[in-house]
């Protein structure tokens, strides 16, 4: 593991490298090794007394053996048929690449942030002993997004609002090629009604290219009984759409095992 940080005038930067390896813990089959390389870089440039520009780069390469499931068909606790149920030559490789550029401005009564990011995840599963083997299973997913956020600090209220835009895409030899565009806006008001009562009201609007739109409200309150005790009450609604795997992953038995 190696880490280095430094600063020159208005610019600070850090670099980290982490290498891991393991021979694994499984004996039958001996196919549970692991190797990982992580590289992290961050550059923080101070534009003025109130704002910074931050560049972040992440690289994560993980190569794993995939020994398969433990199945004891004889129910004797010895797993003497593991070679039949296991995958002694299978591997799972994951590669993550992340890039983000973020601008932050902090003033007396406002905080503002804007970020552009790109994430890529590549997953490759290969089992040459698989019945009907016709090559590895390969999936590349990409996410590109923009986020804007602002918080206003008033005398008795803290108001936060922003928007998110994401473009999700997958290229897979099993799932096919698909892409979705999602958009969201949100608003939250944290209001100190009267000491010792605070109320939080929030509303989020999501729009999904495939599944349409949804409103998600939330309400919360905090009441301070004394200096050491607070009482919280909250209720809200959440919205989650299916992932690419939820929608398109093949339903055959081998695919379910890989998943």
mmCIF file of C-alpha atoms in Angstrom:
data_model
loop_
_atom_site.group_PDB
_atom_site.id
_atom_site.type_symbol
_atom_site.label_atom_id
_atom_site.label_comp_id
_atom_site.label_asym_id
_atom_site.label_seq_id
_atom_site.Cartn_x
_atom_site.Cartn_y
_atom_site.Cartn_z
ATOM 1 C CA UNK A 1 0.000 0.000 0.000
ATOM 2 C CA UNK A 2 1.320 3.446 -0.961
ATOM 3 C CA UNK A 3 -0.186 6.862 -0.193
ATOM 4 C CA UNK A 4 1.196 10.313 -0.898
ATOM 5 C CA UNK A 5 -0.337 13.750 -0.342
ATOM 6 C CA UNK A 6 1.063 17.231 -0.914
ATOM 7 C CA UNK A 7 0.031 20.817 -1.559
ATOM 8 C CA UNK A 8 1.489 23.566 -3.708
ATOM 9 C CA UNK A 9 -0.044 26.996 -3.214
ATOM 10 C CA UNK A 10 -3.760 26.686 -4.174
ATOM 11 C CA UNK A 11 -3.570 23.061 -5.339
ATOM 12 C CA UNK A 12 -3.544 19.965 -3.184
ATOM 13 C CA UNK A 13 -3.311 16.421 -4.468
ATOM 14 C CA UNK A 14 -3.145 12.866 -3.207
ATOM 15 C CA UNK A 15 -2.304 9.519 -4.797
ATOM 16 C CA UNK A 16 -2.941 6.062 -3.403
ATOM 17 C CA UNK A 17 -2.074 2.568 -4.670
ATOM 18 C CA UNK A 18 -3.280 -0.589 -2.959
ATOM 19 C CA UNK A 19 -2.382 -4.130 -4.077
ATOM 20 C CA UNK A 20 -3.952 -7.205 -2.492
ATOM 21 C CA UNK A 21 -3.639 -10.919 -3.203
ATOM 22 C CA UNK A 22 -4.873 -14.095 -1.543
ATOM 23 C CA UNK A 23 -4.547 -17.798 -2.256
ATOM 24 C CA UNK A 24 -8.093 -18.309 -0.962
ATOM 25 C CA UNK A 25 -9.546 -20.539 1.745
ATOM 26 C CA UNK A 26 -11.282 -23.286 -0.229
ATOM 27 C CA UNK A 27 -9.662 -26.701 -0.636
ATOM 28 C CA UNK A 28 -12.113 -28.532 -2.896
ATOM 29 C CA UNK A 29 -11.705 -27.160 -5.474
ATOM 30 C CA UNK A 30 -8.664 -24.991 -4.847
ATOM 31 C CA UNK A 31 -10.120 -22.108 -6.828
ATOM 32 C CA UNK A 32 -10.809 -19.212 -4.462
ATOM 33 C CA UNK A 33 -7.799 -16.950 -5.018
ATOM 34 C CA UNK A 34 -8.059 -13.206 -5.330
ATOM 35 C CA UNK A 35 -5.994 -10.323 -6.739
ATOM 36 C CA UNK A 36 -6.887 -6.643 -6.608
ATOM 37 C CA UNK A 37 -5.258 -3.391 -7.714
ATOM 38 C CA UNK A 38 -6.748 -0.061 -6.607
ATOM 39 C CA UNK A 39 -5.421 3.326 -7.765
ATOM 40 C CA UNK A 40 -6.894 6.540 -6.365
ATOM 41 C CA UNK A 41 -6.075 10.120 -7.373
ATOM 42 C CA UNK A 42 -7.593 13.368 -6.124
ATOM 43 C CA UNK A 43 -6.711 16.961 -7.069
ATOM 44 C CA UNK A 44 -8.256 19.857 -5.138
ATOM 45 C CA UNK A 45 -7.713 23.345 -6.579
ATOM 46 C CA UNK A 46 -8.832 26.421 -4.649
ATOM 47 C CA UNK A 47 -10.333 28.882 -7.151
ATOM 48 C CA UNK A 48 -10.879 31.641 -4.562
ATOM 49 C CA UNK A 49 -11.686 32.052 -0.877
ATOM 50 C CA UNK A 50 -15.156 30.533 -1.356
ATOM 51 C CA UNK A 51 -14.880 27.859 -4.045
ATOM 52 C CA UNK A 52 -12.890 24.754 -4.963
ATOM 53 C CA UNK A 53 -12.619 22.522 -8.016
ATOM 54 C CA UNK A 54 -12.062 18.823 -7.258
ATOM 55 C CA UNK A 55 -10.979 16.145 -9.744
ATOM 56 C CA UNK A 56 -11.209 12.504 -8.659
ATOM 57 C CA UNK A 57 -9.993 9.400 -10.525
ATOM 58 C CA UNK A 58 -10.528 5.822 -9.309
ATOM 59 C CA UNK A 59 -9.354 2.546 -10.859
ATOM 60 C CA UNK A 60 -10.244 -0.827 -9.315
ATOM 61 C CA UNK A 61 -9.261 -4.118 -11.000
ATOM 62 C CA UNK A 62 -10.321 -7.306 -9.186
ATOM 63 C CA UNK A 63 -9.556 -10.801 -10.528
ATOM 64 C CA UNK A 64 -11.255 -13.555 -8.539
ATOM 65 C CA UNK A 65 -11.411 -17.308 -8.819
ATOM 66 C CA UNK A 66 -14.963 -18.651 -8.661
ATOM 67 C CA UNK A 67 -15.069 -22.037 -6.911
ATOM 68 C CA UNK A 68 -18.839 -22.481 -7.151
ATOM 69 C CA UNK A 69 -21.387 -23.648 -4.621
ATOM 70 C CA UNK A 70 -20.916 -26.048 -1.736
ATOM 71 C CA UNK A 71 -23.383 -28.914 -2.138
ATOM 72 C CA UNK A 72 -23.518 -32.031 0.048
ATOM 73 C CA UNK A 73 -25.744 -34.473 -1.797
ATOM 74 C CA UNK A 74 -25.038 -37.270 0.701
ATOM 75 C CA UNK A 75 -25.885 -35.085 3.722
ATOM 76 C CA UNK A 76 -22.837 -36.458 5.546
ATOM 77 C CA UNK A 77 -21.114 -33.107 6.119
ATOM 78 C CA UNK A 78 -17.999 -34.057 4.127
ATOM 79 C CA UNK A 79 -18.857 -32.356 0.811
ATOM 80 C CA UNK A 80 -17.376 -35.373 -0.953
ATOM 81 C CA UNK A 81 -19.115 -34.470 -4.229
ATOM 82 C CA UNK A 82 -17.842 -30.891 -4.392
ATOM 83 C CA UNK A 83 -15.940 -31.428 -7.617
ATOM 84 C CA UNK A 84 -19.205 -32.234 -9.361
ATOM 85 C CA UNK A 85 -21.010 -29.162 -8.024
ATOM 86 C CA UNK A 86 -18.058 -26.744 -8.021
ATOM 87 C CA UNK A 87 -16.383 -24.787 -10.785
ATOM 88 C CA UNK A 88 -12.633 -25.499 -10.399
ATOM 89 C CA UNK A 89 -11.583 -23.428 -13.435
ATOM 90 C CA UNK A 90 -14.082 -20.545 -13.372
ATOM 91 C CA UNK A 91 -13.023 -16.905 -12.902
ATOM 92 C CA UNK A 92 -14.798 -13.610 -12.272
ATOM 93 C CA UNK A 93 -13.088 -10.361 -13.297
ATOM 94 C CA UNK A 94 -14.373 -6.896 -12.347
ATOM 95 C CA UNK A 95 -12.953 -3.585 -13.561
ATOM 96 C CA UNK A 96 -14.239 -0.228 -12.294
ATOM 97 C CA UNK A 97 -13.239 3.177 -13.672
ATOM 98 C CA UNK A 98 -14.598 6.361 -12.113
ATOM 99 C CA UNK A 99 -14.027 9.998 -13.042
ATOM 100 C CA UNK A 100 -15.690 13.019 -11.437
ATOM 101 C CA UNK A 101 -15.272 16.807 -11.540
ATOM 102 C CA UNK A 102 -16.929 18.731 -8.724
ATOM 103 C CA UNK A 103 -17.257 22.453 -8.050
ATOM 104 C CA UNK A 104 -18.080 23.581 -4.502
ATOM 105 C CA UNK A 105 -18.843 27.114 -3.337
ATOM 106 C CA UNK A 106 -19.407 27.980 0.355
ATOM 107 C CA UNK A 107 -20.641 31.412 1.402
ATOM 108 C CA UNK A 108 -22.120 32.800 4.584
ATOM 109 C CA UNK A 109 -25.701 31.754 3.851
ATOM 110 C CA UNK A 110 -25.440 29.359 0.897
ATOM 111 C CA UNK A 111 -23.654 26.179 -0.173
ATOM 112 C CA UNK A 112 -23.612 25.330 -3.886
ATOM 113 C CA UNK A 113 -22.226 22.232 -5.614
ATOM 114 C CA UNK A 114 -22.149 20.964 -9.197
ATOM 115 C CA UNK A 115 -20.696 17.640 -10.341
ATOM 116 C CA UNK A 116 -20.169 15.795 -13.607
ATOM 117 C CA UNK A 117 -19.177 12.137 -13.400
ATOM 118 C CA UNK A 118 -18.563 9.040 -15.483
ATOM 119 C CA UNK A 119 -18.531 5.465 -14.140
ATOM 120 C CA UNK A 120 -17.739 2.281 -16.073
ATOM 121 C CA UNK A 121 -18.038 -1.245 -14.721
ATOM 122 C CA UNK A 122 -16.862 -4.278 -16.700
ATOM 123 C CA UNK A 123 -17.698 -7.776 -15.507
ATOM 124 C CA UNK A 124 -16.417 -10.970 -17.159
ATOM 125 C CA UNK A 125 -17.370 -14.457 -15.976
ATOM 126 C CA UNK A 126 -15.639 -17.415 -17.621
ATOM 127 C CA UNK A 127 -16.160 -21.127 -16.906
ATOM 128 C CA UNK A 128 -14.593 -23.284 -19.633
ATOM 129 C CA UNK A 129 -16.099 -26.433 -18.050
ATOM 130 C CA UNK A 130 -19.654 -25.166 -18.352
ATOM 131 C CA UNK A 131 -22.029 -27.382 -20.329
ATOM 132 C CA UNK A 132 -22.565 -25.905 -23.797
ATOM 133 C CA UNK A 133 -19.692 -23.449 -23.284
ATOM 134 C CA UNK A 134 -19.485 -20.831 -26.025
ATOM 135 C CA UNK A 135 -17.256 -18.204 -24.471
ATOM 136 C CA UNK A 136 -17.203 -15.941 -21.457
ATOM 137 C CA UNK A 137 -20.104 -13.865 -20.161
ATOM 138 C CA UNK A 138 -19.204 -10.190 -20.609
ATOM 139 C CA UNK A 139 -21.056 -7.101 -19.407
ATOM 140 C CA UNK A 140 -20.024 -3.431 -19.668
ATOM 141 C CA UNK A 141 -22.192 -0.829 -17.957
ATOM 142 C CA UNK A 142 -21.678 2.934 -18.190
ATOM 143 C CA UNK A 143 -23.194 5.747 -16.166
ATOM 144 C CA UNK A 144 -22.834 9.429 -17.006
ATOM 145 C CA UNK A 145 -24.436 12.023 -14.791
ATOM 146 C CA UNK A 146 -24.816 15.645 -13.754
ATOM 147 C CA UNK A 147 -25.809 16.778 -10.253
ATOM 148 C CA UNK A 148 -26.622 20.307 -9.064
ATOM 149 C CA UNK A 149 -27.315 21.099 -5.413
ATOM 150 C CA UNK A 150 -27.866 24.236 -3.353
ATOM 151 C CA UNK A 151 -28.562 24.872 0.338
ATOM 152 C CA UNK A 152 -29.831 28.206 1.686
ATOM 153 C CA UNK A 153 -29.398 28.933 5.401
ATOM 154 C CA UNK A 154 -32.108 31.288 6.601
ATOM 155 C CA UNK A 155 -32.779 32.494 10.128
ATOM 156 C CA UNK A 156 -35.183 29.683 11.031
ATOM 157 C CA UNK A 157 -35.065 27.483 7.917
ATOM 158 C CA UNK A 158 -32.584 25.439 5.921
ATOM 159 C CA UNK A 159 -33.771 24.972 2.341
ATOM 160 C CA UNK A 160 -32.099 22.443 0.040
ATOM 161 C CA UNK A 161 -32.920 21.827 -3.612
ATOM 162 C CA UNK A 162 -31.281 20.347 -6.679
ATOM 163 C CA UNK A 163 -31.491 18.179 -9.744
ATOM 164 C CA UNK A 164 -29.940 14.982 -11.117
ATOM 165 C CA UNK A 165 -29.629 13.689 -14.695
ATOM 166 C CA UNK A 166 -28.224 10.195 -15.372
ATOM 167 C CA UNK A 167 -27.682 8.236 -18.550
ATOM 168 C CA UNK A 168 -27.330 4.479 -17.876
ATOM 169 C CA UNK A 169 -26.142 2.101 -20.588
ATOM 170 C CA UNK A 170 -25.209 -1.577 -20.766
ATOM 171 C CA UNK A 171 -23.525 -3.624 -23.502
ATOM 172 C CA UNK A 172 -23.728 -7.333 -22.729
ATOM 173 C CA UNK A 173 -23.425 -10.543 -24.737
ATOM 174 C CA UNK A 174 -26.235 -11.968 -22.551
ATOM 175 C CA UNK A 175 -28.376 -8.952 -21.639
ATOM 176 C CA UNK A 176 -28.009 -7.177 -24.983
ATOM 177 C CA UNK A 177 -27.629 -3.404 -25.444
ATOM 178 C CA UNK A 178 -29.929 -1.100 -23.468
ATOM 179 C CA UNK A 179 -29.918 2.459 -22.153
ATOM 180 C CA UNK A 180 -32.116 4.567 -19.891
ATOM 181 C CA UNK A 181 -32.199 8.298 -19.190
ATOM 182 C CA UNK A 182 -33.361 9.309 -15.707
ATOM 183 C CA UNK A 183 -34.050 12.793 -14.330
ATOM 184 C CA UNK A 184 -34.925 14.011 -10.864
ATOM 185 C CA UNK A 185 -35.540 17.227 -8.956
ATOM 186 C CA UNK A 186 -35.913 17.544 -5.186
ATOM 187 C CA UNK A 187 -36.735 20.092 -2.498
ATOM 188 C CA UNK A 188 -36.438 19.996 1.284
ATOM 189 C CA UNK A 189 -37.292 22.545 3.948
ATOM 190 C CA UNK A 190 -36.014 22.075 7.490
ATOM 191 C CA UNK A 191 -37.928 24.545 9.626
ATOM 192 C CA UNK A 192 -37.437 25.381 13.276
ATOM 193 C CA UNK A 193 -41.070 26.163 14.012
ATOM 194 C CA UNK A 194 -40.529 27.089 17.625
ATOM 195 C CA UNK A 195 -37.962 25.923 20.118
ATOM 196 C CA UNK A 196 -37.815 22.935 20.759
ATOM 197 C CA UNK A 197 -39.752 21.746 17.646
ATOM 198 C CA UNK A 198 -38.263 21.224 14.157
ATOM 199 C CA UNK A 199 -40.173 20.027 11.092
ATOM 200 C CA UNK A 200 -38.739 18.733 7.820
ATOM 201 C CA UNK A 201 -40.770 18.616 4.600
ATOM 202 C CA UNK A 202 -39.370 17.130 1.406
ATOM 203 C CA UNK A 203 -40.504 16.226 -2.080
ATOM 204 C CA UNK A 204 -38.679 14.405 -4.881
ATOM 205 C CA UNK A 205 -39.808 13.986 -8.481
ATOM 206 C CA UNK A 206 -38.269 11.168 -10.575
ATOM 207 C CA UNK A 207 -38.712 10.638 -14.296
ATOM 208 C CA UNK A 208 -37.524 7.368 -15.875
ATOM 209 C CA UNK A 209 -37.381 6.949 -19.649
ATOM 210 C CA UNK A 210 -39.008 3.508 -19.434
ATOM 211 C CA UNK A 211 -41.126 3.563 -16.256
ATOM 212 C CA UNK A 212 -42.466 7.111 -16.240
ATOM 213 C CA UNK A 213 -42.683 9.541 -13.329
ATOM 214 C CA UNK A 214 -43.154 9.295 -9.586
ATOM 215 C CA UNK A 215 -43.465 11.703 -6.644
ATOM 216 C CA UNK A 216 -41.828 10.777 -3.328
ATOM 217 C CA UNK A 217 -42.811 12.942 -0.342
ATOM 218 C CA UNK A 218 -41.303 12.802 3.135
ATOM 219 C CA UNK A 219 -42.132 14.364 6.493
ATOM 220 C CA UNK A 220 -40.142 14.420 9.695
ATOM 221 C CA UNK A 221 -40.172 16.147 13.044
ATOM 222 C CA UNK A 222 -37.781 16.414 15.974
ATOM 223 C CA UNK A 223 -38.856 17.495 19.428
ATOM 224 C CA UNK A 224 -36.251 18.158 22.100
ATOM 225 C CA UNK A 225 -37.588 16.982 25.441
ATOM 226 C CA UNK A 226 -34.472 18.229 27.242
ATOM 227 C CA UNK A 227 -30.746 18.731 26.633
ATOM 228 C CA UNK A 228 -30.129 14.966 26.504
ATOM 229 C CA UNK A 229 -33.261 13.559 24.855
ATOM 230 C CA UNK A 230 -34.832 14.067 21.412
ATOM 231 C CA UNK A 231 -37.956 12.461 20.003
ATOM 232 C CA UNK A 232 -38.044 11.719 16.236
ATOM 233 C CA UNK A 233 -41.021 10.937 14.021
ATOM 234 C CA UNK A 234 -40.649 10.479 10.264
ATOM 235 C CA UNK A 235 -42.527 9.012 7.320
ATOM 236 C CA UNK A 236 -41.651 8.933 3.645
ATOM 237 C CA UNK A 237 -41.996 7.236 0.301
ATOM 238 C CA UNK A 238 -39.110 5.832 -1.785
ATOM 239 C CA UNK A 239 -38.908 4.979 -5.480
ATOM 240 C CA UNK A 240 -36.620 2.375 -7.068
ATOM 241 C CA UNK A 241 -36.744 1.105 -10.641
ATOM 242 C CA UNK A 242 -35.494 -2.330 -11.771
ATOM 243 C CA UNK A 243 -31.843 -2.684 -12.723
ATOM 244 C CA UNK A 244 -30.623 -3.983 -16.090
ATOM 245 C CA UNK A 245 -30.119 -7.409 -14.498
ATOM 246 C CA UNK A 246 -33.644 -7.363 -13.051
ATOM 247 C CA UNK A 247 -35.071 -6.723 -16.498
ATOM 248 C CA UNK A 248 -32.892 -8.579 -18.969
ATOM 249 C CA UNK A 249 -30.779 -11.272 -17.271
ATOM 250 C CA UNK A 250 -31.437 -14.689 -18.902
ATOM 251 C CA UNK A 251 -33.634 -16.976 -16.810
ATOM 252 C CA UNK A 252 -31.763 -20.248 -17.457
ATOM 253 C CA UNK A 253 -30.303 -22.154 -14.494
ATOM 254 C CA UNK A 254 -26.630 -21.432 -15.175
ATOM 255 C CA UNK A 255 -27.282 -17.723 -15.505
ATOM 256 C CA UNK A 256 -29.024 -17.660 -12.144
ATOM 257 C CA UNK A 257 -26.003 -19.343 -10.531
ATOM 258 C CA UNK A 258 -23.647 -16.737 -12.009
ATOM 259 C CA UNK A 259 -25.861 -13.984 -10.747
#
